[in-house]
PDB file of C-alpha atoms and ligand atoms in Angstrom:
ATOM      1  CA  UNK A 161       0.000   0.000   0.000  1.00  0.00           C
ATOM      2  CA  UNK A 162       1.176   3.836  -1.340  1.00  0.00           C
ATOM      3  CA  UNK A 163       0.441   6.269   1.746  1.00  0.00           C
ATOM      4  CA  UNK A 164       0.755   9.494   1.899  1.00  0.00           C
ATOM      5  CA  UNK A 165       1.260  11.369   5.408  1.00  0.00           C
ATOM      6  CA  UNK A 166       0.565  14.557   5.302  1.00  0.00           C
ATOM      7  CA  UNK A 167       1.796  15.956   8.861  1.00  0.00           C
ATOM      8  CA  UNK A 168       3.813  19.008  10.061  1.00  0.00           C
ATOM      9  CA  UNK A 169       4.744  17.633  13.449  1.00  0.00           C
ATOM     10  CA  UNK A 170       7.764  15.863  13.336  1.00  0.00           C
ATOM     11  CA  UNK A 171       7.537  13.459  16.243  1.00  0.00           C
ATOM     12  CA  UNK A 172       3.837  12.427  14.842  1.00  0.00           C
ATOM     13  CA  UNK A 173       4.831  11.848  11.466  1.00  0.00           C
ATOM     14  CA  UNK A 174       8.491  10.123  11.816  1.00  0.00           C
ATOM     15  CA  UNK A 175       6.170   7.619  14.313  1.00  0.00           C
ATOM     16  CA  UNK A 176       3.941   7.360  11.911  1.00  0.00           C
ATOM     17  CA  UNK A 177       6.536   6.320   9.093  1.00  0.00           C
ATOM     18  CA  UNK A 178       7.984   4.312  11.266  1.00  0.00           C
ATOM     19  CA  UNK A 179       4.932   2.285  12.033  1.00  0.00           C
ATOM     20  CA  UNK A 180       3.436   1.860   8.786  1.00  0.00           C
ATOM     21  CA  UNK A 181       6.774   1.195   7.166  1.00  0.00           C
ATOM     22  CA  UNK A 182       6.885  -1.866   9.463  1.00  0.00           C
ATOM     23  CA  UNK A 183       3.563  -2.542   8.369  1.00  0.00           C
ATOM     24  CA  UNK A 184       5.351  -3.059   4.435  1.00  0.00           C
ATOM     25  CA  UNK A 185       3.768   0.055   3.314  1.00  0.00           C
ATOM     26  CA  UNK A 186       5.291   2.370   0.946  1.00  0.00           C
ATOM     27  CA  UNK A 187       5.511   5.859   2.880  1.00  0.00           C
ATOM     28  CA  UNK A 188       5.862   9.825   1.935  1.00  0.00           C
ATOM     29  CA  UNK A 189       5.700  12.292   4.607  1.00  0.00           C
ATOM     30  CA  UNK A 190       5.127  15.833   3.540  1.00  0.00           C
ATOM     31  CA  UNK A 191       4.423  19.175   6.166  1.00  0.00           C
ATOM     32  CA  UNK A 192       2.719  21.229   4.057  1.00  0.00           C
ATOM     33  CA  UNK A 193      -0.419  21.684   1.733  1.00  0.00           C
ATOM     34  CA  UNK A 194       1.671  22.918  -1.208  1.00  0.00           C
ATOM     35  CA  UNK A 195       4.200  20.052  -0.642  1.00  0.00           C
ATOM     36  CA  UNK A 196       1.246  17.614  -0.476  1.00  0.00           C
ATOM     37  CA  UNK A 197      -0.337  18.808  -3.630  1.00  0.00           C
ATOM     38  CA  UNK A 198       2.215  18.327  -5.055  1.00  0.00           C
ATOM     39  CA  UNK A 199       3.021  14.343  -3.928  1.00  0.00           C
ATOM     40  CA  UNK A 200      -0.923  13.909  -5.443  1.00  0.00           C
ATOM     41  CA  UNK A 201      -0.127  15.741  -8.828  1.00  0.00           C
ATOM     42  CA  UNK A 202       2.599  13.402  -9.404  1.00  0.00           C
ATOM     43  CA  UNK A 203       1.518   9.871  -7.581  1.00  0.00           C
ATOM     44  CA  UNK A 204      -1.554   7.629  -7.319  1.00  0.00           C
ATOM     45  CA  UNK A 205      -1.918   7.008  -3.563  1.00  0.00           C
ATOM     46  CA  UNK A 206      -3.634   4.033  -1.685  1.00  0.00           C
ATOM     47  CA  UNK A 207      -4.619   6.401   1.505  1.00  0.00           C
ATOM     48  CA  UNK A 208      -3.866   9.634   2.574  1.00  0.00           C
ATOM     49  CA  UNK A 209      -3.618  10.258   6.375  1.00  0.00           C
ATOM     50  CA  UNK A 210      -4.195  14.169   6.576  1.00  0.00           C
ATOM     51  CA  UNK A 211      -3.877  16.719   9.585  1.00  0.00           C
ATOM     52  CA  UNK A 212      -5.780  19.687   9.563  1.00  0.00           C
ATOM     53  CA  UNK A 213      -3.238  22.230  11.018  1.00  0.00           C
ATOM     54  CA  UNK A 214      -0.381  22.548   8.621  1.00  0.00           C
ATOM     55  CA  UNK A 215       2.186  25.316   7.835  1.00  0.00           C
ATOM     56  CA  UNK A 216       1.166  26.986   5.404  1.00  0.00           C
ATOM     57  CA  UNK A 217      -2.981  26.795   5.651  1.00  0.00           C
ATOM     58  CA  UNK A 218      -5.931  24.054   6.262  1.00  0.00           C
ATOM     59  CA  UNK A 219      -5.490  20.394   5.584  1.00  0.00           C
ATOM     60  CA  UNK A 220      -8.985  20.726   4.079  1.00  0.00           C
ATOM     61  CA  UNK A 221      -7.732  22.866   1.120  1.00  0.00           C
ATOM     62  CA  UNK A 222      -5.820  19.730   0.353  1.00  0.00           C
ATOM     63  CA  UNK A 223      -8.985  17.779   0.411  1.00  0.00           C
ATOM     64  CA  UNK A 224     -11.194  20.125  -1.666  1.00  0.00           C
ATOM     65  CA  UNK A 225      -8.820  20.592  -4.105  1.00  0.00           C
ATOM     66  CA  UNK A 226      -8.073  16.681  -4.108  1.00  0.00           C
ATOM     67  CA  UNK A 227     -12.167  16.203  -4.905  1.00  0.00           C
ATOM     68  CA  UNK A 228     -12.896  19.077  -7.243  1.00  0.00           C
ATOM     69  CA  UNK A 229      -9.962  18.106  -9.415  1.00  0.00           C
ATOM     70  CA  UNK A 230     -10.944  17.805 -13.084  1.00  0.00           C
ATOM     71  CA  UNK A 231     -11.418  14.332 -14.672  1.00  0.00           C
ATOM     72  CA  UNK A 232      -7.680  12.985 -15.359  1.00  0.00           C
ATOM     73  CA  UNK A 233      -5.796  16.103 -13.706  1.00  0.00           C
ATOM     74  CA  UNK A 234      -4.308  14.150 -11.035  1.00  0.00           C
ATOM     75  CA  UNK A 235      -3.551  10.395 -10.859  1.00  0.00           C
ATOM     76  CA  UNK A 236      -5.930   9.444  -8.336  1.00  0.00           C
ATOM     77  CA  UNK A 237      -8.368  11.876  -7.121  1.00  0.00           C
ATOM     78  CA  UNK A 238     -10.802   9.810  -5.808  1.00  0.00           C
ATOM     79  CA  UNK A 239      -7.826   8.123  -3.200  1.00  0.00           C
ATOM     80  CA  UNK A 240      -9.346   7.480   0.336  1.00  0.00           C
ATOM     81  CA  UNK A 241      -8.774   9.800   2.469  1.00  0.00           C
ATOM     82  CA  UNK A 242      -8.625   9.554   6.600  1.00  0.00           C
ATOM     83  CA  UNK A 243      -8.068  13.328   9.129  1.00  0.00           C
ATOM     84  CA  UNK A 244      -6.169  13.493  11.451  1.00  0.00           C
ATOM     85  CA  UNK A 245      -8.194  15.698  14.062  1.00  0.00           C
ATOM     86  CA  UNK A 246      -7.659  17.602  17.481  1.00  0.00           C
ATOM     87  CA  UNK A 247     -10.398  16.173  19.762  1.00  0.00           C
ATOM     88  CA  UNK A 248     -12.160  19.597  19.873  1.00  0.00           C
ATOM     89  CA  UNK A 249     -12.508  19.972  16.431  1.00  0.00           C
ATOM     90  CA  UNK A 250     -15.846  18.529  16.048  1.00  0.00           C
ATOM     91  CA  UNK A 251     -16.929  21.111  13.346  1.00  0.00           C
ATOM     92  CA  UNK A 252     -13.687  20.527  11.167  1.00  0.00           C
ATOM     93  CA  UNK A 253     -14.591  16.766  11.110  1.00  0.00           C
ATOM     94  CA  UNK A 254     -18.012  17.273  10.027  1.00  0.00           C
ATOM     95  CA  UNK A 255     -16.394  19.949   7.159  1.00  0.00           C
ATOM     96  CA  UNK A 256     -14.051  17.385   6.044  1.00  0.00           C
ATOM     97  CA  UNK A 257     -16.371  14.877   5.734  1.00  0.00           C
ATOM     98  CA  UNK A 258     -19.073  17.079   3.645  1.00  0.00           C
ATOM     99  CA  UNK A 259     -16.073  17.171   1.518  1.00  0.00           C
ATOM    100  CA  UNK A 260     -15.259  14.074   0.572  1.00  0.00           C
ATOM    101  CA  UNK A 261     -12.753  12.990   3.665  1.00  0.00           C
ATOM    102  CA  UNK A 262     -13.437   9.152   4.191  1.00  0.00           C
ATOM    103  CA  UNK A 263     -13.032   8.634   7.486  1.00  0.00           C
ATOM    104  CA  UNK A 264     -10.966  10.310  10.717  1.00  0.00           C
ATOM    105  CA  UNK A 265      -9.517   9.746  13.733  1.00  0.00           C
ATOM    106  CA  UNK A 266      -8.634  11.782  16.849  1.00  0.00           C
ATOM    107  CA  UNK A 267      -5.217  12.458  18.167  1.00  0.00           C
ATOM    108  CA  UNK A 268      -3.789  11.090  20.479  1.00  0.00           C
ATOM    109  CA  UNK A 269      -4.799   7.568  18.617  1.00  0.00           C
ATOM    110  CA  UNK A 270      -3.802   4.124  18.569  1.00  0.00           C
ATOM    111  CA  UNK A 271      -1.261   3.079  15.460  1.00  0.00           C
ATOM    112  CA  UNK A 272      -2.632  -0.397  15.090  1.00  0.00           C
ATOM    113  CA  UNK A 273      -6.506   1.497  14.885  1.00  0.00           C
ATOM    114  CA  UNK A 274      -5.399   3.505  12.086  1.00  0.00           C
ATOM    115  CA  UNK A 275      -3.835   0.990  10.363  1.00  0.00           C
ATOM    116  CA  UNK A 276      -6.870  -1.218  10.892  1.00  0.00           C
ATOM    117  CA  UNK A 277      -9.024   1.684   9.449  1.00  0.00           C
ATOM    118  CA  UNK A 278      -6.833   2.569   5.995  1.00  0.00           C
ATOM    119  CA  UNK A 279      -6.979  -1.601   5.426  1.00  0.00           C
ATOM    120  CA  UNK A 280     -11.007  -0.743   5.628  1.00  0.00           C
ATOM    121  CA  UNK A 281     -10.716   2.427   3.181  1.00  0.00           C
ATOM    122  CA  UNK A 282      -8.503   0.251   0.995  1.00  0.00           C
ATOM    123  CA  UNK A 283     -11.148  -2.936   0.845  1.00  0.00           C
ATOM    124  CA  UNK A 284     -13.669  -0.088  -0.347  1.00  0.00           C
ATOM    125  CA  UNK A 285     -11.808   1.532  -2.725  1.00  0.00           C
ATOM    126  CA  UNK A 286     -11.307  -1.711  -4.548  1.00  0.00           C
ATOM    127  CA  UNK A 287     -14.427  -2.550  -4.101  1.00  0.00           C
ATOM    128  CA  UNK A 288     -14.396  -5.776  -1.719  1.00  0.00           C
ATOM    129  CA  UNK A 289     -15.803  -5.930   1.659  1.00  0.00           C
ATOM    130  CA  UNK A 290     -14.641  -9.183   2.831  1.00  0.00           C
ATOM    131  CA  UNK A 291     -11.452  -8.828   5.031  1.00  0.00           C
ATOM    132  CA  UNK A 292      -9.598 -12.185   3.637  1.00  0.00           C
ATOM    133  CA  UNK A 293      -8.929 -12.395  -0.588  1.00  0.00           C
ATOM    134  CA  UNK A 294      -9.335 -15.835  -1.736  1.00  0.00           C
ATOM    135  CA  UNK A 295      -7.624 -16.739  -4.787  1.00  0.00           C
ATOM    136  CA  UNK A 296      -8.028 -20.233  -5.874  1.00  0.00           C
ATOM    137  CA  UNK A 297      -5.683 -21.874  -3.533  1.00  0.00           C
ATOM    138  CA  UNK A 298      -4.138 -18.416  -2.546  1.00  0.00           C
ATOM    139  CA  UNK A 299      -5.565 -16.921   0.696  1.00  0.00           C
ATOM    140  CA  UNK A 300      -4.381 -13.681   1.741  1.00  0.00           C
ATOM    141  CA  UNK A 301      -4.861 -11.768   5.275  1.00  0.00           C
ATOM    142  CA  UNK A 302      -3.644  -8.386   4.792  1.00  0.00           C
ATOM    143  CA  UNK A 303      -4.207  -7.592   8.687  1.00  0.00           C
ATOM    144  CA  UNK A 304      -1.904  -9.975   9.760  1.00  0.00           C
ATOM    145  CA  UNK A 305       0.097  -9.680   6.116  1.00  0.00           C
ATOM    146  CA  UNK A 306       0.240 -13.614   6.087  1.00  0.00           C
ATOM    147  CA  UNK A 307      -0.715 -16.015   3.109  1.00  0.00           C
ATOM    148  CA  UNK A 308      -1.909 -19.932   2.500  1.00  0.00           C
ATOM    149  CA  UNK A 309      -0.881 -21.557  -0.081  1.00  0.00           C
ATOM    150  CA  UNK A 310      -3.696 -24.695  -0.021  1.00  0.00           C
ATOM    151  CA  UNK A 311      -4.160 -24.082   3.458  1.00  0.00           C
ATOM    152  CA  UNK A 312      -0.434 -24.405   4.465  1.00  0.00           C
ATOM    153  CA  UNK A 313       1.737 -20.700   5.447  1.00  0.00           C
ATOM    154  CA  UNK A 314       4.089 -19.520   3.166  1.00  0.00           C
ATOM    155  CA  UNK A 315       6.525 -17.135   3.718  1.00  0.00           C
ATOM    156  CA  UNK A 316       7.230 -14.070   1.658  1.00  0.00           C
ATOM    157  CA  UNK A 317       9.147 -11.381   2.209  1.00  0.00           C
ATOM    158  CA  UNK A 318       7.344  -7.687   2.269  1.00  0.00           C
ATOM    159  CA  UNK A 319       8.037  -6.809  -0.583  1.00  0.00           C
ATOM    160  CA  UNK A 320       6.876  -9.917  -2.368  1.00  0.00           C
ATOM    161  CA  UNK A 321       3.793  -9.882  -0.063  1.00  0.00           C
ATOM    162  CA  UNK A 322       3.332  -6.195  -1.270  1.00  0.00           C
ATOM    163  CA  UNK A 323       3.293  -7.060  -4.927  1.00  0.00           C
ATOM    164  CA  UNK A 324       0.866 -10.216  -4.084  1.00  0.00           C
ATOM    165  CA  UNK A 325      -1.892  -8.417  -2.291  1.00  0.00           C
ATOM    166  CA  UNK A 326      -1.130  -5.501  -5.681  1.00  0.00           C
ATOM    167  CA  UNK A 327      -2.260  -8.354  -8.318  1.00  0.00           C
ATOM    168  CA  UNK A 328      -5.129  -9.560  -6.358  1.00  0.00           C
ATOM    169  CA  UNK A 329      -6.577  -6.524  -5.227  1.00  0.00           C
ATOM    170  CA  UNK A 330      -7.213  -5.418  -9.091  1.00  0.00           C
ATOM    171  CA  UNK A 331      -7.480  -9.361 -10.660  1.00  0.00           C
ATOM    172  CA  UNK A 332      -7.658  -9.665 -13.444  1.00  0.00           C
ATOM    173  CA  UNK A 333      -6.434  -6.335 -14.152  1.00  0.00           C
ATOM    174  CA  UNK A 334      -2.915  -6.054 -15.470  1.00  0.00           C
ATOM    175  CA  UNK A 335      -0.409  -4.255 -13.323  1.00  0.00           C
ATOM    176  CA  UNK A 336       2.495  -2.467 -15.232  1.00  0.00           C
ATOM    177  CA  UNK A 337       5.613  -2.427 -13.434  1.00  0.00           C
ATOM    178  CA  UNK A 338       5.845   0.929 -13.100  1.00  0.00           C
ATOM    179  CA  UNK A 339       2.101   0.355 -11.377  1.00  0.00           C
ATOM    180  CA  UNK A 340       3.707  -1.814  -9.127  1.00  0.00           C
ATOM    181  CA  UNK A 341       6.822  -0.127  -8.134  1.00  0.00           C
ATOM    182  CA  UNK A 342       4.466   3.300  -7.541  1.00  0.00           C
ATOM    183  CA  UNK A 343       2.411   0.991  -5.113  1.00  0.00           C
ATOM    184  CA  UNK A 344       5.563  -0.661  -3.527  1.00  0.00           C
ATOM    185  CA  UNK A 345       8.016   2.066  -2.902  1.00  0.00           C
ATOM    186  CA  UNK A 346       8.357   5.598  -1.633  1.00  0.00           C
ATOM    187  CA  UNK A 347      10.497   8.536  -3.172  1.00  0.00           C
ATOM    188  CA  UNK A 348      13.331   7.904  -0.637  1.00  0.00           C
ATOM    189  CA  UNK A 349      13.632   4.125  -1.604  1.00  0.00           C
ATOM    190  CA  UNK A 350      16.362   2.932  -4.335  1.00  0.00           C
ATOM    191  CA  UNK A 351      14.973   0.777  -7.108  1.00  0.00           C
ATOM    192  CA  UNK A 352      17.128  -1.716  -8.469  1.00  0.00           C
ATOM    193  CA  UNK A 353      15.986  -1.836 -12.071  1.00  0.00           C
ATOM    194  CA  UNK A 354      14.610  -5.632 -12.211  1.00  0.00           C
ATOM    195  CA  UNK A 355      13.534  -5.757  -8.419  1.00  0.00           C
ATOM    196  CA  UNK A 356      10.029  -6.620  -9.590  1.00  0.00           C
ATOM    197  CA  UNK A 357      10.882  -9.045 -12.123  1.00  0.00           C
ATOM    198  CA  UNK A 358      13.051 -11.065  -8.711  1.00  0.00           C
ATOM    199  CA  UNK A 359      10.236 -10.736  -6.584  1.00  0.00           C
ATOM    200  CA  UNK A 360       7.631 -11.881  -9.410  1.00  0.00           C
ATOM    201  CA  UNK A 361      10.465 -14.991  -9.802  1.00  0.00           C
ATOM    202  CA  UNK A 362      10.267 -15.611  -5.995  1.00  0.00           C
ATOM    203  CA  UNK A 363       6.378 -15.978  -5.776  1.00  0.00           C
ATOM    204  CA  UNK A 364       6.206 -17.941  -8.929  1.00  0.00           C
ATOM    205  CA  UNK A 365       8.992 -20.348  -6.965  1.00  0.00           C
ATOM    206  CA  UNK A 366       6.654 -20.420  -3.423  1.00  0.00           C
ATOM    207  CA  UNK A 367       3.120 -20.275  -5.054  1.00  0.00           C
ATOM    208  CA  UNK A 368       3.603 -22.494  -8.174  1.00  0.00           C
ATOM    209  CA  UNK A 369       4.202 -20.883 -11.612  1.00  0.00           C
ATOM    210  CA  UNK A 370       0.961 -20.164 -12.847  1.00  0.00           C
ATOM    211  CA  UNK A 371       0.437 -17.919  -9.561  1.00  0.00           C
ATOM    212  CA  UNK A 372       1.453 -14.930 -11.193  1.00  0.00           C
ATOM    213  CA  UNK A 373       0.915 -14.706 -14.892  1.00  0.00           C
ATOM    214  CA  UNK A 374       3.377 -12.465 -17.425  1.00  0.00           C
ATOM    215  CA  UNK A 375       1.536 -10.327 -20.628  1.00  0.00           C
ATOM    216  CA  UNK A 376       4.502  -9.240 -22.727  1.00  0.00           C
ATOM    217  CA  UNK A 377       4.885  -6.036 -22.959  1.00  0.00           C
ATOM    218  CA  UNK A 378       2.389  -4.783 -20.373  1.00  0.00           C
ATOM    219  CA  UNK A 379       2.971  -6.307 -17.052  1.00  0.00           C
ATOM    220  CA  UNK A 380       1.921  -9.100 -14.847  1.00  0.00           C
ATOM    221  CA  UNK A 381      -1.824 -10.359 -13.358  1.00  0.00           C
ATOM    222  CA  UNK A 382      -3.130 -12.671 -11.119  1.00  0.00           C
ATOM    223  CA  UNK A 383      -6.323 -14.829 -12.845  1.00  0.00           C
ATOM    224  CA  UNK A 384      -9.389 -15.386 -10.998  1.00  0.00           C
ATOM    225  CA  UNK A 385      -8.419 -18.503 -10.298  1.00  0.00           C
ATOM    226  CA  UNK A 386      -4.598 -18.350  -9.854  1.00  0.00           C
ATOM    227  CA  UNK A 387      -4.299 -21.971 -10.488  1.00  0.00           C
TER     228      UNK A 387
HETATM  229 CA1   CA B 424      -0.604  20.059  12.647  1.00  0.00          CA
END
């Protein structure tokens, strides 16, 4: 998952990077509104965890602008989005929702709620409503980030778990690998050249070869049945 944090207190948002990165989520911290509009104009995110008080104006200017964005101006403008609230802002909750804010919680909150609550804003924005994907023999718990294999554990790493849960959140949609590097990896991260190509290799080697299927050219799916 692709998150965005958009945050101008340091200790709240280097906690928060530091717990959803252990989560295997791909995360960008910016402190401002410009800053964030700017993250949105250039990437698709899965979730976007935004505080109200920022630098240089309202969190909710980042919101409107996110909504009212013309057809195909911005990657993604219809990515869920959860505020960040103080406890007595009761009014700014109720704005930001009116607005098209998907959800919010108030600070001080707990980590594991939040991340509980973007894996519920993700399951809607895809579409799906049950917590577990079931893939033929593939089962995948993205709470606890583990995975069956005909009802036996299988271990992958995070980043092949990432691109996993990627292909069967949108199957049978084809994933380019741009897509998946944009879902798998923040601006600060690296990218070896063929890292998805290993990683595809990896789960093809622990879920059987047909688990992952190649279109030349384009990218990789899943099929409904991933058998
Ligand atoms: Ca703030």
């Amino acid at each position: 998952m692709r998150v965005l944090v958009v945050e101008d207190d340091e200790g709240i948002a280097a906690g928060l990077e530091v717990h959803l990165r252990q989560l295997g989520w791909a995360v960008d911290v910016m402190p401002s509104v410009a800053e964030a509009w700017l993250a949105l104009c250039a990437e698709p995110f899965d979730v976007v965890l935004l505080d109200l008080g920022l630098r240089d104006g309202d969190g909710a200017e980042v919101l409107q602008r996110l909504r009212q964005a013309p057809a195909g101006r911005l990657p993604d403008s219809a990515t869920p989005v959860l505020i960040m609230t103080a406890r007595d802002q009761v009014s700014s909750r109720i704005q930001t929702l009116d607005l098209g804010a998907d959800d919010y919680v108030t600070k001080p909150f707990d980590p594991d709620e939040l991340a509980a609550r973007m894996r519920a804003l993700r399951r809607r924005s895809v579409g799906r409503a049950q917590a577990l994907l079931v893939c033929g023999p593939i089962q995948i718990d993205p709470a606890t980030r583990s995975v069956l294999l005909h009802g036996r554990p299988v271990n992958l790493s995070s980043r092949e778990f990432g691109i996993l849960l990627a292909l069967v959140e949108v199957r049978p949609r084809v994933l380019s690998r741009a897509q998946i590097e944009t879902r798998l990896y923040n601006w600060d991260n690296v990218l070896d050249s063929n890292a998805v190509e290993v990683h595809v290799h990896h789960l093809r080697k622990k879920l059987g070869e047909g688990a992952i299927r190649t279109l030349r050219g384009v990218g990789y799916f899943v099929a409904e049945d991933a058998a």
